[in-house]
Amino acid sequence: MDSVSCLELALEGERLCKVGDFGAGVAFFEAAVKCGTTDMKTLAAIYSQLGNAYFYLGNYPKAMEYHKLDLTVAKSISDRIGEAKASGNLGNTLKMMSQYDGAISYCKQHLEISRELNDKVGQGRALYNLGNVYHTKAKNLAQLGSYDPGNFPDDIKSCLELAINYYKENLELMISLGDRSAQGRTYGNLGNTHYLFGDFSQAVQFHEKRLQIAREFKDKAAERRAQCNLGNAYIFLGEFEKAVNNYKQTLILAEELKDQVIEAQACYSLGNTYTLLREFNLAIEYYLRHLEIAQKLKDRIGEGRAYWSLGNAMQAIGEHQKAIEYVQKHLDISKEIGDLTGQENAQVSISELRQILSQESTVNDRIKNIMRPKRVSMNKMELVNMNADSKKNENKVKEKMRAQSVELISKSNEDFLELVSKFQSKRMDDQRCSIDILSNRGNKISDQQKNTNKSKEKKTAKSGNEDDFFDLIAGMQERRMDDQRATLPQPSQMNHNGLPFKENKENLTRNIAKNRAQRQYSLNTFHSPPSDDDFFDMLMKSQANRLEDQRTEMPSTSTSSLTSNNRLNHNTAINRPTSASSTQSNSPTFAPTVPDEDFFSLLMRCQSNRIEDQRTSLPPTE
């Protein structure tokens, strides 16, 4: 088959690749290679296209194989431009295979040849690729070492600095060439690198420029990425409201692009941000949306994350029973996917929630004891159905209630008098007055005269000295007033038998009943707060000193980025619910509906060491 037929097959393969059908494109390119050609430049181009197609299919070894063939052919015909391009393609492929040293070597060859040929476009591509290699290397090293942004060892910082330098050099070149599209890509990568460095304010500036250019070109996908990156940066600056706005824009763009994976990620990000704002009801709303999409896409890991987050949010609003249900589902998924850390965290959380529910039940029982018991007369009432027939019985029922009330009051009076008599019986001798006080004037008289005097004195006491007699009793009883817990009537309110009048007896009856109720409550609760409001005030005071233990600090930023007053640092406390430690440590971690940026994984990791501080101590039982 001649070279024309080979070229036609190659052109068809190129067309298919441009529309995204890389599998079919590979088939046409390989058919073209089998046809063979004497034009080495055409063959080199086919090898390059095959390498690119396999690269986009994710088959990096095959991509390496064809890019090396392309480089060999270019060198054999002294095609320096082809050699530069092949070197750049090899650098990108090795970067994807995490072979960073080899990738840097090939990218530098690409840059040197482009400078030699004064190829500005080639230089820009080489600089951009070098920045990408150093950025990716730094990011992967940071994740392996579990470092926080801005808190890296020197080797990682060196990679980030080199990435920034290459990106800036590329940006200057693209500005000189007037390539706005390329400028937008570089602004985005500069924002990502400064974010990883911990310089979040600078990251915001670059992402804003990226967003502006994306809108110029109406590039919805680029705009969506910029909005998401801005939200992540604002989170670390402590500007949560701005982060919410960016995540909401991300959600809107994802819906426009009909990308359910990104939609789920945006919902998850919004749920976490509203949790930081302690607006738990809104957080629950977005967690539920994320859960629905995760279930639809069969993302079990993402579903488990949603259950865990919902459990924490439910606990934060006091819905402990619902929290247990969600955490139990998280536990089931953790067992299914073999996530040992997730199982452990879920079991601890369920245990704590059960203790809280048990404590709540105890508190509810105490609250019931506080409530005043129903009147006995109400307990004896029969329920009356208020229909036409029952209205005839209303008067009878009222009469019955009135009679029962009178009976109870009478019975209460009798009980009161019996109680007073019982408690005073031992004090009768102390209350009796010696007759000698009134009768003995120091002279002996006969028995007959004594009897006569006694009779006269009794008669006098009943008539003229009755008030003095009761004044004497009241004075002798004054020290026992508190013990008896009943107010003694004034002498003027006593009748001739030494008993209070009827209305005073009823008042005393109510006082005694009230004191009985207070003493009964004291026995039930070990102490008697004066009212329900005081009881809840006591609970609030007992919990107040636990607030600081429940608060969680955000990860620290770099020392070079602590100029903003709104920025988070180790002294900034943010209220959060029970810990949300990472559940990924020993299980498959790919969850398409959960943001794959390092932001939330970093937050989870930073919180994992604070589990004990975040746990709520149960109030001590009495």
Coordinates of C-alpha atoms in Angstrom, one line a residue:
M1 CA 0.0 0.0 0.0
D2 CA 1.5 3.4 -0.9
S3 CA 2.1 6.4 1.3
V4 CA -1.1 8.1 0.3
S5 CA -3.2 5.3 1.7
C6 CA -1.1 5.4 4.9
L7 CA -1.6 9.2 5.2
E8 CA -5.4 8.8 4.7
L9 CA -5.6 6.3 7.5
A10 CA -3.6 8.6 9.7
L11 CA -5.8 11.6 8.9
E12 CA -8.9 9.6 9.8
G13 CA -7.3 8.5 13.1
E14 CA -6.5 12.2 13.8
R15 CA -10.1 13.2 13.1
L16 CA -11.4 10.5 15.5
C17 CA -9.1 11.6 18.2
K18 CA -10.2 15.2 17.9
V19 CA -13.8 14.2 18.6
G20 CA -12.7 12.2 21.6
D21 CA -12.9 8.7 20.1
F22 CA -9.3 7.7 21.0
G23 CA -9.9 4.0 20.8
A24 CA -11.0 4.1 17.2
G25 CA -8.2 6.6 16.5
V26 CA -5.6 4.2 17.8
A27 CA -6.9 1.5 15.4
F28 CA -6.6 3.8 12.4
F29 CA -3.1 4.9 13.4
E30 CA -1.8 1.4 13.9
A31 CA -3.3 0.4 10.6
A32 CA -1.4 3.3 9.0
V33 CA 1.8 2.1 10.6
K34 CA 1.2 -1.4 9.2
C35 CA 0.7 0.1 5.8
G36 CA 4.2 1.7 6.0
T37 CA 5.6 4.8 4.4
T38 CA 8.9 6.1 3.1
D39 CA 8.1 9.6 4.4
M40 CA 9.9 9.6 7.8
K41 CA 8.2 12.9 8.9
T42 CA 4.8 11.3 8.3
L43 CA 5.9 8.2 10.3
A44 CA 7.2 10.4 13.1
A45 CA 3.9 12.3 13.2
I46 CA 1.9 9.0 13.3
Y47 CA 4.1 7.8 16.3
S48 CA 3.5 11.1 18.0
Q49 CA -0.3 10.8 17.5
L50 CA -0.3 7.2 18.7
G51 CA 1.6 8.2 21.8
N52 CA -0.9 11.0 22.5
A53 CA -3.9 8.8 22.0
Y54 CA -2.6 6.2 24.4
F55 CA -1.7 9.0 26.9
Y56 CA -5.4 10.1 26.9
L57 CA -6.5 6.5 27.3
G58 CA -4.3 6.3 30.4
N59 CA -2.1 3.6 28.9
Y60 CA 1.2 5.4 29.8
P61 CA 3.6 2.5 29.0
K62 CA 2.3 2.3 25.4
A63 CA 2.4 6.1 25.2
M64 CA 6.1 6.0 26.3
E65 CA 6.8 3.4 23.7
Y66 CA 5.5 5.5 20.7
H67 CA 6.9 8.8 22.0
K68 CA 10.4 7.2 22.1
L69 CA 9.9 5.9 18.6
D70 CA 9.0 9.5 17.6
L71 CA 12.1 10.9 19.3
T72 CA 14.3 8.2 17.5
V73 CA 12.9 9.1 14.1
A74 CA 13.3 12.8 14.7
K75 CA 16.9 12.4 15.7
S76 CA 17.6 10.2 12.7
I77 CA 16.4 12.9 10.3
S78 CA 17.9 15.8 12.4
D79 CA 14.4 17.2 13.0
R80 CA 15.1 19.5 16.0
I81 CA 11.6 20.8 16.2
G82 CA 10.3 17.2 16.2
E83 CA 12.9 16.2 18.7
A84 CA 11.8 19.0 21.0
K85 CA 8.2 18.0 20.8
A86 CA 8.9 14.4 21.4
S87 CA 11.0 15.3 24.5
G88 CA 8.2 17.4 25.8
N89 CA 5.7 14.5 25.3
L90 CA 8.1 12.1 27.1
G91 CA 8.4 14.5 30.0
N92 CA 4.6 14.7 30.4
T93 CA 4.2 10.9 30.2
L94 CA 6.9 10.3 32.8
K95 CA 5.3 12.9 35.1
M96 CA 2.0 10.9 35.0
M97 CA 4.1 7.8 35.9
S98 CA 5.5 9.7 38.9
Q99 CA 9.0 9.4 37.4
Y100 CA 9.8 13.0 38.1
D101 CA 13.6 13.1 37.6
G102 CA 13.2 11.6 34.1
A103 CA 10.4 14.0 33.4
I104 CA 12.4 17.0 34.4
S105 CA 15.3 15.8 32.2
Y106 CA 13.2 15.5 29.1
C107 CA 11.3 18.8 29.7
K108 CA 14.7 20.6 30.1
Q109 CA 15.8 19.2 26.7
H110 CA 12.6 20.5 25.2
L111 CA 13.3 24.0 26.7
E112 CA 17.0 24.0 25.5
I113 CA 16.1 23.0 21.9
S114 CA 13.3 25.6 21.8
R115 CA 15.6 28.4 23.0
E116 CA 18.2 27.2 20.5
L117 CA 15.6 27.6 17.7
N118 CA 14.2 30.8 19.2
D119 CA 10.8 29.0 19.3
K120 CA 8.7 31.2 21.7
V121 CA 5.7 28.9 21.6
G122 CA 7.9 25.9 22.3
Q123 CA 9.7 27.7 25.1
G124 CA 6.3 28.5 26.7
R125 CA 5.2 24.9 26.5
A126 CA 8.5 23.7 28.0
L127 CA 8.3 26.2 30.9
Y128 CA 4.7 25.3 31.6
N129 CA 5.5 21.5 31.6
L130 CA 8.5 22.1 34.0
G131 CA 6.2 24.0 36.3
N132 CA 3.7 21.2 36.3
V133 CA 6.3 18.5 37.0
Y134 CA 7.7 20.4 40.0
H135 CA 4.2 21.3 41.3
T136 CA 3.1 17.6 41.0
K137 CA 6.2 16.3 42.7
A138 CA 5.9 18.7 45.6
K139 CA 2.2 17.9 46.0
N140 CA 2.8 14.1 46.1
L141 CA 5.7 14.4 48.5
A142 CA 3.5 16.6 50.8
Q143 CA 0.7 14.1 50.7
L144 CA 3.1 11.2 51.5
G145 CA 4.5 13.0 54.5
S146 CA 1.1 14.3 55.7
Y147 CA 2.3 17.9 55.8
D148 CA 0.1 20.9 56.2
P149 CA 0.2 23.8 53.6
G150 CA 3.2 26.0 54.2
N151 CA 4.8 23.6 56.7
F152 CA 7.0 21.6 54.4
P153 CA 10.7 20.5 54.6
D154 CA 13.2 22.2 52.4
D155 CA 13.1 19.7 49.5
I156 CA 9.3 20.3 49.0
K157 CA 9.7 24.0 49.4
S158 CA 12.4 24.0 46.8
C159 CA 10.1 22.2 44.3
L160 CA 7.3 24.7 44.9
E161 CA 9.7 27.6 44.4
L162 CA 10.9 26.2 41.2
A163 CA 7.4 25.6 40.0
I164 CA 6.4 29.2 40.7
N165 CA 9.5 30.5 38.9
Y166 CA 8.8 28.4 35.8
Y167 CA 5.1 29.4 35.8
K168 CA 6.0 33.1 36.1
E169 CA 8.5 32.9 33.3
N170 CA 5.8 31.2 31.2
L171 CA 3.3 33.9 32.1
E172 CA 5.6 36.7 31.0
L173 CA 6.2 35.0 27.7
M174 CA 2.4 34.4 27.1
I175 CA 1.7 38.0 27.9
S176 CA 4.3 39.1 25.4
L177 CA 2.7 36.8 22.8
G178 CA -0.8 38.0 23.7
D179 CA -2.1 34.4 24.4
R180 CA -4.9 35.0 26.8
S181 CA -6.0 31.4 26.9
A182 CA -2.5 30.3 27.9
Q183 CA -2.3 33.1 30.5
G184 CA -5.5 31.7 32.1
R185 CA -4.1 28.3 32.5
T186 CA -0.9 29.6 34.0
Y187 CA -2.8 31.9 36.5
G188 CA -4.7 28.8 37.6
N189 CA -1.6 26.8 38.2
L190 CA 0.1 29.7 40.0
G191 CA -2.9 29.9 42.3
N192 CA -2.7 26.1 43.0
T193 CA 1.0 26.3 43.8
H194 CA 0.6 29.3 46.2
Y195 CA -2.3 27.5 47.8
L196 CA -0.1 24.5 48.4
F197 CA 2.7 26.8 49.7
G198 CA 0.2 28.1 52.2
D199 CA 0.1 31.6 50.7
F200 CA -3.7 31.7 50.4
S201 CA -4.1 35.4 49.8
Q202 CA -1.8 35.2 46.8
A203 CA -3.7 32.1 45.7
V204 CA -7.0 34.1 45.7
Q205 CA -5.5 36.8 43.5
F206 CA -4.3 34.3 40.8
H207 CA -7.6 32.3 40.9
E208 CA -9.6 35.6 40.5
K209 CA -7.6 36.3 37.3
R210 CA -8.1 32.8 36.1
L211 CA -11.8 33.2 36.7
Q212 CA -11.9 36.5 34.7
I213 CA -10.2 34.9 31.7
A214 CA -12.4 31.8 31.8
R215 CA -15.5 34.1 31.6
E216 CA -13.9 35.9 28.7
F217 CA -13.7 32.7 26.8
K218 CA -17.0 31.4 28.2
D219 CA -15.1 28.3 29.4
K220 CA -17.6 26.9 31.9
A221 CA -15.3 24.0 33.0
A222 CA -12.4 26.4 33.7
E223 CA -14.8 28.8 35.5
R224 CA -16.0 25.9 37.6
R225 CA -12.5 25.0 38.6
A226 CA -11.6 28.6 39.5
Q227 CA -14.7 28.9 41.7
C228 CA -13.9 25.7 43.5
N229 CA -10.3 26.7 44.0
L230 CA -11.4 30.1 45.4
G231 CA -13.7 28.4 47.8
N232 CA -10.9 26.2 49.1
A233 CA -8.5 29.2 49.6
Y234 CA -11.2 31.3 51.4
I235 CA -11.8 28.4 53.8
F236 CA -8.2 28.6 55.0
L237 CA -8.4 32.4 55.2
G238 CA -11.4 32.0 57.6
E239 CA -13.8 33.8 55.2
F240 CA -16.4 31.1 55.2
E241 CA -19.2 33.2 53.7
K242 CA -17.1 33.9 50.6
A243 CA -16.3 30.3 50.4
V244 CA -20.1 29.5 50.4
N245 CA -20.6 31.8 47.5
N246 CA -17.9 30.2 45.5
Y247 CA -19.1 26.7 46.2
K248 CA -22.6 27.7 45.2
Q249 CA -21.4 29.0 41.9
T250 CA -19.5 25.8 41.5
L251 CA -22.7 23.9 42.0
I252 CA -24.6 26.0 39.5
L253 CA -21.9 25.5 36.9
A254 CA -21.8 21.7 37.5
E255 CA -25.6 21.6 37.0
E256 CA -25.2 23.5 33.7
L257 CA -22.5 21.1 32.6
K258 CA -24.7 18.2 33.7
D259 CA -21.7 16.8 35.6
Q260 CA -23.2 14.9 38.6
V261 CA -19.8 14.0 40.0
I262 CA -18.8 17.7 40.3
E263 CA -22.4 18.5 41.6
A264 CA -21.9 16.0 44.4
Q265 CA -18.5 17.4 45.2
A266 CA -19.9 20.9 45.5
C267 CA -22.7 19.7 47.8
Y268 CA -20.2 18.0 50.0
S269 CA -18.0 21.1 50.1
L270 CA -21.1 23.3 51.0
G271 CA -22.0 20.8 53.7
N272 CA -18.6 21.1 55.3
T273 CA -18.5 24.8 55.0
Y274 CA -21.9 25.2 56.7
T275 CA -20.7 22.9 59.4
L276 CA -17.8 25.3 60.0
L277 CA -20.3 28.1 60.2
R278 CA -22.3 26.0 62.6
E279 CA -25.4 26.3 60.4
F280 CA -26.1 22.6 60.8
N281 CA -29.5 22.5 59.2
L282 CA -28.1 23.8 55.9
A283 CA -25.2 21.5 56.2
I284 CA -27.6 18.5 56.5
E285 CA -29.5 19.7 53.5
Y286 CA -26.4 19.6 51.3
Y287 CA -25.1 16.4 52.8
L288 CA -28.4 14.7 51.9
R289 CA -28.0 16.0 48.3
H290 CA -24.5 14.6 48.2
L291 CA -25.8 11.3 49.6
E292 CA -28.5 11.0 47.0
I293 CA -26.0 11.4 44.1
A294 CA -23.4 9.1 45.7
Q295 CA -26.1 6.4 45.9
K296 CA -27.1 7.0 42.3
L297 CA -23.5 6.7 41.1
K298 CA -22.9 3.7 43.4
D299 CA -20.0 5.5 45.1
R300 CA -19.9 3.5 48.4
I301 CA -17.0 5.4 49.8
G302 CA -18.7 8.7 49.1
E303 CA -21.9 7.3 50.6
G304 CA -20.1 6.4 53.7
R305 CA -18.6 9.8 54.0
A306 CA -22.1 11.3 53.7
Y307 CA -23.5 9.1 56.5
W308 CA -20.6 10.0 58.8
S309 CA -21.0 13.8 58.1
L310 CA -24.8 13.5 58.6
G311 CA -24.2 11.7 61.9
N312 CA -22.0 14.5 63.2
A313 CA -24.4 17.2 62.0
M314 CA -27.4 15.5 63.7
Q315 CA -25.5 15.2 66.9
A316 CA -24.7 18.9 66.8
I317 CA -28.4 19.8 66.7
G318 CA -29.2 17.3 69.4
E319 CA -30.9 14.7 67.2
H320 CA -28.9 11.9 68.8
Q321 CA -31.2 9.0 67.7
K322 CA -30.9 10.0 64.1
A323 CA -27.2 10.5 64.5
I324 CA -26.9 6.9 65.7
E325 CA -28.8 5.7 62.7
Y326 CA -26.5 7.5 60.3
V327 CA -23.3 6.4 62.1
Q328 CA -24.5 2.8 62.0
K329 CA -24.9 3.0 58.2
H330 CA -21.3 4.4 58.1
L331 CA -20.2 1.5 60.2
D332 CA -21.9 -1.0 57.8
I333 CA -20.1 0.5 54.8
S334 CA -16.8 0.6 56.6
K335 CA -17.1 -3.1 57.2
E336 CA -18.1 -3.7 53.6
I337 CA -15.0 -1.9 52.1
G338 CA -12.6 -3.1 54.8
D339 CA -12.1 0.4 56.4
L340 CA -10.7 -0.5 59.9
T341 CA -10.3 3.1 60.9
G342 CA -13.8 3.9 59.9
Q343 CA -15.2 1.0 61.9
E344 CA -13.3 2.1 65.0
N345 CA -14.4 5.7 64.8
A346 CA -18.0 4.6 64.1
Q347 CA -18.1 2.2 67.1
V348 CA -16.7 4.9 69.4
S349 CA -19.2 7.4 68.2
I350 CA -22.1 5.0 68.6
S351 CA -21.0 4.2 72.2
E352 CA -20.8 7.9 73.1
L353 CA -24.2 8.6 71.5
R354 CA -25.8 5.8 73.5
Q355 CA -24.4 7.3 76.7
I356 CA -25.8 10.7 75.8
L357 CA -29.2 9.2 75.1
S358 CA -29.1 7.4 78.4
Q359 CA -28.2 10.6 80.2
E360 CA -31.0 12.5 78.4
S361 CA -33.4 9.9 79.6
T362 CA -32.3 10.4 83.2
V363 CA -32.6 14.2 82.8
N364 CA -36.1 13.8 81.4
D365 CA -37.1 11.7 84.4
R366 CA -35.8 14.5 86.7
I367 CA -37.8 17.1 84.8
K368 CA -40.9 15.0 85.2
N369 CA -40.3 15.0 89.0
I370 CA -40.1 18.8 88.9
M371 CA -43.6 19.1 87.3
R372 CA -46.3 19.6 89.9
P373 CA -48.5 16.5 90.4
K374 CA -52.1 16.6 89.3
R375 CA -54.8 17.3 91.9
V376 CA -56.4 14.1 93.3
S377 CA -59.8 15.4 92.3
M378 CA -58.6 15.5 88.7
N379 CA -57.4 11.9 88.9
K380 CA -60.8 10.9 90.1
M381 CA -62.6 12.6 87.3
E382 CA -64.1 10.6 84.6
L383 CA -63.5 11.7 81.1
V384 CA -66.6 13.3 79.6
N385 CA -67.1 13.3 75.9
M386 CA -68.3 16.7 74.9
N387 CA -71.1 15.9 72.6
A388 CA -74.8 16.8 72.6
D389 CA -75.8 14.1 75.1
S390 CA -72.9 14.8 77.5
K391 CA -73.7 18.5 78.0
K392 CA -76.6 17.4 80.1
N393 CA -74.2 15.9 82.6
E394 CA -72.0 19.0 82.9
N395 CA -73.8 20.3 86.0
K396 CA -73.7 16.9 87.6
V397 CA -70.0 16.6 87.0
K398 CA -69.3 20.1 88.4
E399 CA -71.4 19.3 91.5
K400 CA -69.4 16.1 91.9
M401 CA -66.1 18.0 91.6
R402 CA -67.3 20.6 94.1
A403 CA -68.2 17.9 96.6
Q404 CA -64.9 16.2 96.2
S405 CA -63.0 19.4 96.7
V406 CA -64.9 20.2 99.9
E407 CA -64.2 16.6 101.1
L408 CA -60.6 17.0 100.3
I409 CA -60.3 20.3 102.1
S410 CA -62.1 18.9 105.1
K411 CA -59.9 15.8 105.1
S412 CA -56.8 18.0 104.7
N413 CA -57.8 20.1 107.8
E414 CA -58.2 16.9 109.8
D415 CA -54.9 15.6 108.6
F416 CA -53.3 18.9 109.5
L417 CA -54.6 19.0 113.0
E418 CA -53.7 15.4 113.6
L419 CA -50.2 16.1 112.3
V420 CA -49.8 19.1 114.7
S421 CA -51.1 17.1 117.6
K422 CA -48.7 14.2 116.9
F423 CA -45.6 16.4 116.6
Q424 CA -46.6 18.5 119.7
S425 CA -47.4 15.6 121.9
K426 CA -43.8 15.3 123.2
R427 CA -43.7 19.0 124.0
M428 CA -46.9 19.2 126.1
D429 CA -45.0 19.3 129.4
D430 CA -42.9 22.2 128.1
Q431 CA -45.9 24.1 127.0
R432 CA -47.8 23.7 130.4
C433 CA -47.6 26.6 132.8
S434 CA -46.8 26.0 136.4
I435 CA -49.7 27.0 138.6
D436 CA -47.1 28.1 141.2
I437 CA -46.2 31.0 138.9
L438 CA -49.7 32.5 139.3
S439 CA -50.7 31.2 142.8
N440 CA -47.7 30.9 145.2
R441 CA -47.1 34.2 146.9
G442 CA -44.7 32.7 149.5
N443 CA -47.3 32.0 152.2
K444 CA -48.6 28.7 153.3
I445 CA -52.3 28.2 153.0
S446 CA -54.5 25.3 153.7
D447 CA -55.6 22.7 151.2
Q448 CA -59.0 24.2 151.1
Q449 CA -57.7 27.7 150.4
K450 CA -55.4 26.3 147.7
N451 CA -58.3 24.6 145.9
T452 CA -60.3 27.8 146.2
N453 CA -57.4 29.9 144.7
K454 CA -56.8 27.4 141.9
S455 CA -60.5 27.6 141.0
K456 CA -60.3 31.4 141.0
E457 CA -57.1 31.5 138.9
K458 CA -58.5 29.1 136.2
K459 CA -61.6 31.3 136.0
T460 CA -59.4 34.4 135.7
A461 CA -57.2 32.8 133.0
K462 CA -60.2 31.9 130.9
S463 CA -61.6 35.4 131.1
G464 CA -59.1 38.2 131.7
N465 CA -55.7 36.6 131.1
E466 CA -56.5 34.4 128.1
D467 CA -54.3 36.5 125.8
D468 CA -51.4 36.4 128.2
F469 CA -51.7 32.7 128.3
F470 CA -51.3 32.2 124.6
D471 CA -48.6 34.9 124.4
L472 CA -46.6 32.7 126.8
I473 CA -47.1 29.6 124.7
A474 CA -46.0 31.5 121.5
G475 CA -42.9 32.7 123.2
M476 CA -41.9 29.3 124.4
Q477 CA -42.5 27.8 120.9
E478 CA -40.6 30.5 119.0
R479 CA -37.4 28.4 118.6
R480 CA -39.3 25.5 117.1
M481 CA -40.9 27.5 114.3
D482 CA -38.5 26.3 111.6
D483 CA -38.6 22.7 112.6
Q484 CA -42.4 22.6 112.4
R485 CA -42.4 24.4 109.0
A486 CA -45.8 25.9 109.8
T487 CA -46.5 29.5 110.7
L488 CA -48.1 29.9 114.1
P489 CA -51.2 32.1 114.1
Q490 CA -51.3 35.3 116.0
P491 CA -53.1 35.3 119.4
S492 CA -55.8 37.7 118.0
Q493 CA -56.6 35.1 115.4
M494 CA -57.3 32.3 117.9
N495 CA -60.8 31.3 119.1
H496 CA -61.7 30.6 122.6
N497 CA -60.5 27.0 122.4
G498 CA -57.0 28.1 121.4
L499 CA -57.4 27.0 117.7
P500 CA -57.1 29.2 114.6
F501 CA -60.2 30.4 112.9
K502 CA -61.5 28.5 109.9
E503 CA -59.9 30.8 107.3
N504 CA -56.5 30.6 108.9
K505 CA -56.8 26.9 109.2
E506 CA -57.3 26.7 105.4
N507 CA -54.3 28.9 104.8
L508 CA -52.1 26.7 107.0
T509 CA -53.4 23.7 105.2
R510 CA -52.2 25.0 101.9
N511 CA -48.8 25.9 103.4
I512 CA -48.4 22.5 104.9
A513 CA -49.3 20.8 101.5
K514 CA -46.8 23.0 99.7
N515 CA -44.1 22.1 102.2
R516 CA -44.9 18.4 101.8
A517 CA -44.6 18.7 98.0
Q518 CA -41.2 20.4 98.4
R519 CA -40.0 17.8 100.8
Q520 CA -41.2 15.0 98.6
Y521 CA -39.3 16.5 95.6
S522 CA -36.2 16.8 97.8
L523 CA -36.4 13.1 98.4
N524 CA -36.7 12.3 94.7
T525 CA -34.0 14.5 93.4
F526 CA -31.5 14.8 96.3
H527 CA -31.9 18.6 96.1
S528 CA -34.7 21.0 95.5
P529 CA -34.1 23.8 93.0
P530 CA -36.7 26.5 93.4
S531 CA -38.1 26.3 89.8
D532 CA -37.8 24.6 86.4
D533 CA -35.9 27.6 85.0
D534 CA -33.4 27.3 87.8
F535 CA -33.0 23.6 86.9
F536 CA -32.1 24.3 83.3
D537 CA -29.8 27.2 84.4
M538 CA -27.9 24.7 86.5
L539 CA -27.5 22.4 83.5
M540 CA -26.2 25.2 81.4
K541 CA -23.7 26.3 84.0
S542 CA -22.5 22.7 84.4
Q543 CA -21.9 22.5 80.6
A544 CA -20.4 25.9 80.1
N545 CA -16.9 24.9 81.1
R546 CA -16.8 22.1 78.4
L547 CA -17.2 24.4 75.4
E548 CA -13.5 25.0 74.9
D549 CA -12.8 21.3 75.0
Q550 CA -15.3 20.8 72.2
R551 CA -13.9 23.5 69.9
T552 CA -11.6 22.6 67.1
E553 CA -8.7 24.6 65.6
M554 CA -8.2 24.9 61.9
P555 CA -4.9 23.9 60.4
S556 CA -2.2 26.6 60.7
T557 CA -1.0 28.7 57.7
S558 CA 2.5 29.6 56.8
T559 CA 4.2 32.3 58.7
S560 CA 4.5 34.3 55.6
S561 CA 0.8 34.4 55.1
L562 CA -0.3 35.5 58.6
T563 CA -0.9 39.2 57.8
S564 CA -4.6 39.1 57.5
N565 CA -6.7 39.6 60.6
N566 CA -9.3 37.2 59.3
R567 CA -6.8 34.4 58.7
L568 CA -6.9 31.2 60.7
N569 CA -4.2 30.3 63.1
H570 CA -3.7 28.1 66.1
N571 CA -5.5 30.5 68.3
T572 CA -8.6 30.6 66.2
A573 CA -11.3 28.4 67.6
I574 CA -14.1 27.1 65.4
N575 CA -17.0 25.3 67.0
R576 CA -17.5 21.9 65.5
P577 CA -19.4 18.7 66.3
T578 CA -17.9 15.5 67.3
S579 CA -14.7 14.5 65.4
A580 CA -14.7 13.8 61.7
S581 CA -11.3 12.0 61.6
S582 CA -10.1 10.4 58.4
T583 CA -11.6 7.1 57.5
Q584 CA -9.4 6.4 54.6
S585 CA -6.2 5.3 56.0
N586 CA -6.5 1.6 55.3
S587 CA -9.2 1.3 52.6
P588 CA -9.7 2.2 48.9
T589 CA -9.8 6.0 48.8
F590 CA -11.2 6.8 45.4
A591 CA -14.6 8.4 45.9
P592 CA -15.6 10.3 42.8
T593 CA -18.4 12.2 44.5
V594 CA -16.0 13.6 47.2
P595 CA -13.7 16.5 46.3
D596 CA -10.3 15.1 45.2
E597 CA -8.5 18.3 46.1
D598 CA -6.2 18.1 49.1
F599 CA -8.3 20.6 51.1
F600 CA -10.8 18.3 52.8
S601 CA -8.4 15.4 53.2
L602 CA -6.1 17.9 54.9
L603 CA -8.9 19.1 57.2
M604 CA -9.8 15.6 58.1
R605 CA -6.1 14.7 58.9
C606 CA -5.6 17.8 61.0
Q607 CA -8.7 17.0 63.0
S608 CA -7.7 13.4 63.7
N609 CA -5.4 14.3 66.6
R610 CA -8.1 16.2 68.3
I611 CA -10.7 13.5 68.8
E612 CA -10.5 13.5 72.5
D613 CA -10.9 17.3 72.8
Q614 CA -13.9 17.2 70.6
R615 CA -15.8 14.5 72.5
T616 CA -18.5 15.8 74.8
S617 CA -18.2 14.8 78.5
L618 CA -21.4 13.5 79.9
P619 CA -22.7 15.3 83.0
P620 CA -21.9 13.5 86.2
T621 CA -24.7 11.4 87.7
E622 CA -25.8 12.1 91.2

